[in-house]
Amino acid sequence: MTIATLSLAGLTTACGALGNAVDCNKVATEVSKIMTEFNGSVTKAATDPKALESAGDEAAAKVKSLAADYDGELAAALNDLASGLDGIKVDASNPSATMDSMQKMQGFVTKIQSACS
């Protein structure tokens, strides 16, 4: 199963949260790290579809933890990404549904980028 690489390159400016400037580079670094770990887990799980769900759950928990440090649009965008990761379910009878879930991840990253612009 091929997982699209998520681009977080646009997260280079400060964004507002809790009334203070937040370093979106930190958010980008953390999300990139989480997604790199997720992609690595997915690659290893190619022969075990349920491992994809477990990897998604693990990544979702990490993103939710990160989201707890922020509020407003950034927290909402991070929570959307966490929900997307948590919502990955493998259905052997409908593999395109799993791929659709995976492809939505870039949309969630775009929301994070928007919150930081």
PDB file of C-alpha atoms in Angstrom:
ATOM      1  CA  MET A   1       0.000   0.000   0.000  1.00  0.00           C
ATOM      2  CA  THR A   2       1.470   3.362  -0.983  1.00  0.00           C
ATOM      3  CA  ILE A   3       1.020   6.288   1.351  1.00  0.00           C
ATOM      4  CA  ALA A   4       1.225   9.795  -0.031  1.00  0.00           C
ATOM      5  CA  THR A   5       3.913  11.942   1.531  1.00  0.00           C
ATOM      6  CA  LEU A   6       2.378  14.850   3.365  1.00  0.00           C
ATOM      7  CA  SER A   7       3.841  18.260   2.698  1.00  0.00           C
ATOM      8  CA  LEU A   8       4.269  20.541   5.657  1.00  0.00           C
ATOM      9  CA  ALA A   9       6.663  22.908   3.925  1.00  0.00           C
ATOM     10  CA  GLY A  10       4.182  25.788   4.135  1.00  0.00           C
ATOM     11  CA  LEU A  11       4.334  25.895   7.924  1.00  0.00           C
ATOM     12  CA  THR A  12       7.134  28.404   8.238  1.00  0.00           C
ATOM     13  CA  THR A  13       5.443  31.441   9.763  1.00  0.00           C
ATOM     14  CA  ALA A  14       4.046  32.225  13.165  1.00  0.00           C
ATOM     15  CA  CYS A  15       0.379  31.624  13.819  1.00  0.00           C
ATOM     16  CA  GLY A  16      -1.837  32.797  16.641  1.00  0.00           C
ATOM     17  CA  ALA A  17      -3.065  30.599  19.463  1.00  0.00           C
ATOM     18  CA  LEU A  18      -3.952  31.409  23.040  1.00  0.00           C
ATOM     19  CA  GLY A  19      -3.382  35.062  22.190  1.00  0.00           C
ATOM     20  CA  ASN A  20       0.323  34.454  21.602  1.00  0.00           C
ATOM     21  CA  ALA A  21       2.397  33.802  18.545  1.00  0.00           C
ATOM     22  CA  VAL A  22       2.997  30.106  18.078  1.00  0.00           C
ATOM     23  CA  ASP A  23       5.988  28.812  16.195  1.00  0.00           C
ATOM     24  CA  CYS A  24       4.429  26.871  13.361  1.00  0.00           C
ATOM     25  CA  ASN A  25       7.828  25.420  12.576  1.00  0.00           C
ATOM     26  CA  LYS A  26       7.468  23.500  15.849  1.00  0.00           C
ATOM     27  CA  VAL A  27       4.021  22.260  14.807  1.00  0.00           C
ATOM     28  CA  ALA A  28       5.351  21.298  11.379  1.00  0.00           C
ATOM     29  CA  THR A  29       8.268  19.437  12.928  1.00  0.00           C
ATOM     30  CA  GLU A  30       6.045  17.540  15.349  1.00  0.00           C
ATOM     31  CA  VAL A  31       3.409  16.639  12.737  1.00  0.00           C
ATOM     32  CA  SER A  32       6.112  15.627  10.245  1.00  0.00           C
ATOM     33  CA  LYS A  33       7.690  13.370  12.870  1.00  0.00           C
ATOM     34  CA  ILE A  34       4.339  11.773  13.726  1.00  0.00           C
ATOM     35  CA  MET A  35       3.455  11.221  10.069  1.00  0.00           C
ATOM     36  CA  THR A  36       6.915   9.841   9.253  1.00  0.00           C
ATOM     37  CA  GLU A  37       6.509   7.328  12.077  1.00  0.00           C
ATOM     38  CA  PHE A  38       3.009   6.533  10.804  1.00  0.00           C
ATOM     39  CA  ASN A  39       4.255   6.032   7.232  1.00  0.00           C
ATOM     40  CA  GLY A  40       7.027   3.754   8.526  1.00  0.00           C
ATOM     41  CA  SER A  41       4.509   1.693  10.479  1.00  0.00           C
ATOM     42  CA  VAL A  42       2.260   1.438   7.444  1.00  0.00           C
ATOM     43  CA  THR A  43       5.124   0.224   5.261  1.00  0.00           C
ATOM     44  CA  LYS A  44       5.950  -2.456   7.810  1.00  0.00           C
ATOM     45  CA  ALA A  45       2.271  -3.408   8.035  1.00  0.00           C
ATOM     46  CA  ALA A  46       1.821  -4.199   4.346  1.00  0.00           C
ATOM     47  CA  THR A  47       1.048  -7.830   5.120  1.00  0.00           C
ATOM     48  CA  ASP A  48      -1.109  -7.052   8.164  1.00  0.00           C
ATOM     49  CA  PRO A  49      -4.019  -4.724   7.304  1.00  0.00           C
ATOM     50  CA  LYS A  50      -5.101  -4.387  10.938  1.00  0.00           C
ATOM     51  CA  ALA A  51      -1.662  -2.960  11.729  1.00  0.00           C
ATOM     52  CA  LEU A  52      -2.635   0.040   9.574  1.00  0.00           C
ATOM     53  CA  GLU A  53      -5.538   0.730  11.921  1.00  0.00           C
ATOM     54  CA  SER A  54      -3.247   0.419  14.941  1.00  0.00           C
ATOM     55  CA  ALA A  55      -0.696   2.769  13.371  1.00  0.00           C
ATOM     56  CA  GLY A  56      -3.476   5.280  12.673  1.00  0.00           C
ATOM     57  CA  ASP A  57      -4.720   5.063  16.254  1.00  0.00           C
ATOM     58  CA  GLU A  58      -1.198   5.608  17.596  1.00  0.00           C
ATOM     59  CA  ALA A  59      -0.557   8.596  15.339  1.00  0.00           C
ATOM     60  CA  ALA A  60      -3.987  10.044  16.205  1.00  0.00           C
ATOM     61  CA  ALA A  61      -3.194   9.933  19.916  1.00  0.00           C
ATOM     62  CA  LYS A  62       0.068  11.809  19.332  1.00  0.00           C
ATOM     63  CA  VAL A  63      -1.629  14.480  17.194  1.00  0.00           C
ATOM     64  CA  LYS A  64      -4.421  14.884  19.797  1.00  0.00           C
ATOM     65  CA  SER A  65      -1.759  15.405  22.450  1.00  0.00           C
ATOM     66  CA  LEU A  66      -0.132  18.085  20.289  1.00  0.00           C
ATOM     67  CA  ALA A  67      -3.520  19.740  19.640  1.00  0.00           C
ATOM     68  CA  ALA A  68      -4.059  20.081  23.383  1.00  0.00           C
ATOM     69  CA  ASP A  69      -1.286  22.705  23.429  1.00  0.00           C
ATOM     70  CA  TYR A  70      -3.197  25.023  21.085  1.00  0.00           C
ATOM     71  CA  ASP A  71      -6.620  26.523  20.538  1.00  0.00           C
ATOM     72  CA  GLY A  72      -8.607  28.072  17.711  1.00  0.00           C
ATOM     73  CA  GLU A  73      -8.094  27.092  14.089  1.00  0.00           C
ATOM     74  CA  LEU A  74      -4.797  25.357  14.716  1.00  0.00           C
ATOM     75  CA  ALA A  75      -6.239  23.080  17.400  1.00  0.00           C
ATOM     76  CA  ALA A  76      -9.243  22.348  15.175  1.00  0.00           C
ATOM     77  CA  ALA A  77      -6.991  21.492  12.223  1.00  0.00           C
ATOM     78  CA  LEU A  78      -4.819  19.225  14.357  1.00  0.00           C
ATOM     79  CA  ASN A  79      -7.907  17.519  15.791  1.00  0.00           C
ATOM     80  CA  ASP A  80      -9.233  17.001  12.234  1.00  0.00           C
ATOM     81  CA  LEU A  81      -5.968  15.276  11.321  1.00  0.00           C
ATOM     82  CA  ALA A  82      -6.215  13.148  14.468  1.00  0.00           C
ATOM     83  CA  SER A  83      -9.795  12.177  13.606  1.00  0.00           C
ATOM     84  CA  GLY A  84      -8.720  11.244  10.090  1.00  0.00           C
ATOM     85  CA  LEU A  85      -5.932   9.052  11.411  1.00  0.00           C
ATOM     86  CA  ASP A  86      -8.196   7.530  14.039  1.00  0.00           C
ATOM     87  CA  GLY A  87     -10.841   6.860  11.392  1.00  0.00           C
ATOM     88  CA  ILE A  88      -8.662   4.684   9.173  1.00  0.00           C
ATOM     89  CA  LYS A  89     -10.342   1.310   8.933  1.00  0.00           C
ATOM     90  CA  VAL A  90      -9.297  -1.515   6.671  1.00  0.00           C
ATOM     91  CA  ASP A  91     -12.056  -3.260   4.771  1.00  0.00           C
ATOM     92  CA  ALA A  92     -10.648  -6.033   2.577  1.00  0.00           C
ATOM     93  CA  SER A  93     -13.841  -6.038   0.525  1.00  0.00           C
ATOM     94  CA  ASN A  94     -13.468  -2.302  -0.216  1.00  0.00           C
ATOM     95  CA  PRO A  95      -9.778  -1.353  -0.458  1.00  0.00           C
ATOM     96  CA  SER A  96     -10.591   1.908  -2.244  1.00  0.00           C
ATOM     97  CA  ALA A  97     -12.300   3.197   0.924  1.00  0.00           C
ATOM     98  CA  THR A  98      -9.052   2.730   2.823  1.00  0.00           C
ATOM     99  CA  MET A  99      -7.115   4.586   0.128  1.00  0.00           C
ATOM    100  CA  ASP A 100      -9.696   7.403   0.188  1.00  0.00           C
ATOM    101  CA  SER A 101      -9.127   7.756   3.923  1.00  0.00           C
ATOM    102  CA  MET A 102      -5.388   7.916   3.391  1.00  0.00           C
ATOM    103  CA  GLN A 103      -5.673  10.506   0.623  1.00  0.00           C
ATOM    104  CA  LYS A 104      -7.703  12.787   2.901  1.00  0.00           C
ATOM    105  CA  MET A 105      -4.643  13.226   5.114  1.00  0.00           C
ATOM    106  CA  GLN A 106      -3.162  15.893   2.815  1.00  0.00           C
ATOM    107  CA  GLY A 107      -6.395  17.887   3.124  1.00  0.00           C
ATOM    108  CA  PHE A 108      -6.000  17.877   6.893  1.00  0.00           C
ATOM    109  CA  VAL A 109      -2.398  19.068   6.546  1.00  0.00           C
ATOM    110  CA  THR A 110      -3.606  21.871   4.269  1.00  0.00           C
ATOM    111  CA  LYS A 111      -5.968  22.978   7.070  1.00  0.00           C
ATOM    112  CA  ILE A 112      -3.012  23.103   9.451  1.00  0.00           C
ATOM    113  CA  GLN A 113      -1.098  25.217   6.936  1.00  0.00           C
ATOM    114  CA  SER A 114      -4.078  27.584   6.599  1.00  0.00           C
ATOM    115  CA  ALA A 115      -4.312  27.981  10.364  1.00  0.00           C
ATOM    116  CA  CYS A 116      -0.679  29.078  10.376  1.00  0.00           C
ATOM    117  CA  SER A 117      -0.930  31.592   7.575  1.00  0.00           C
TER     118      SER A 117
END
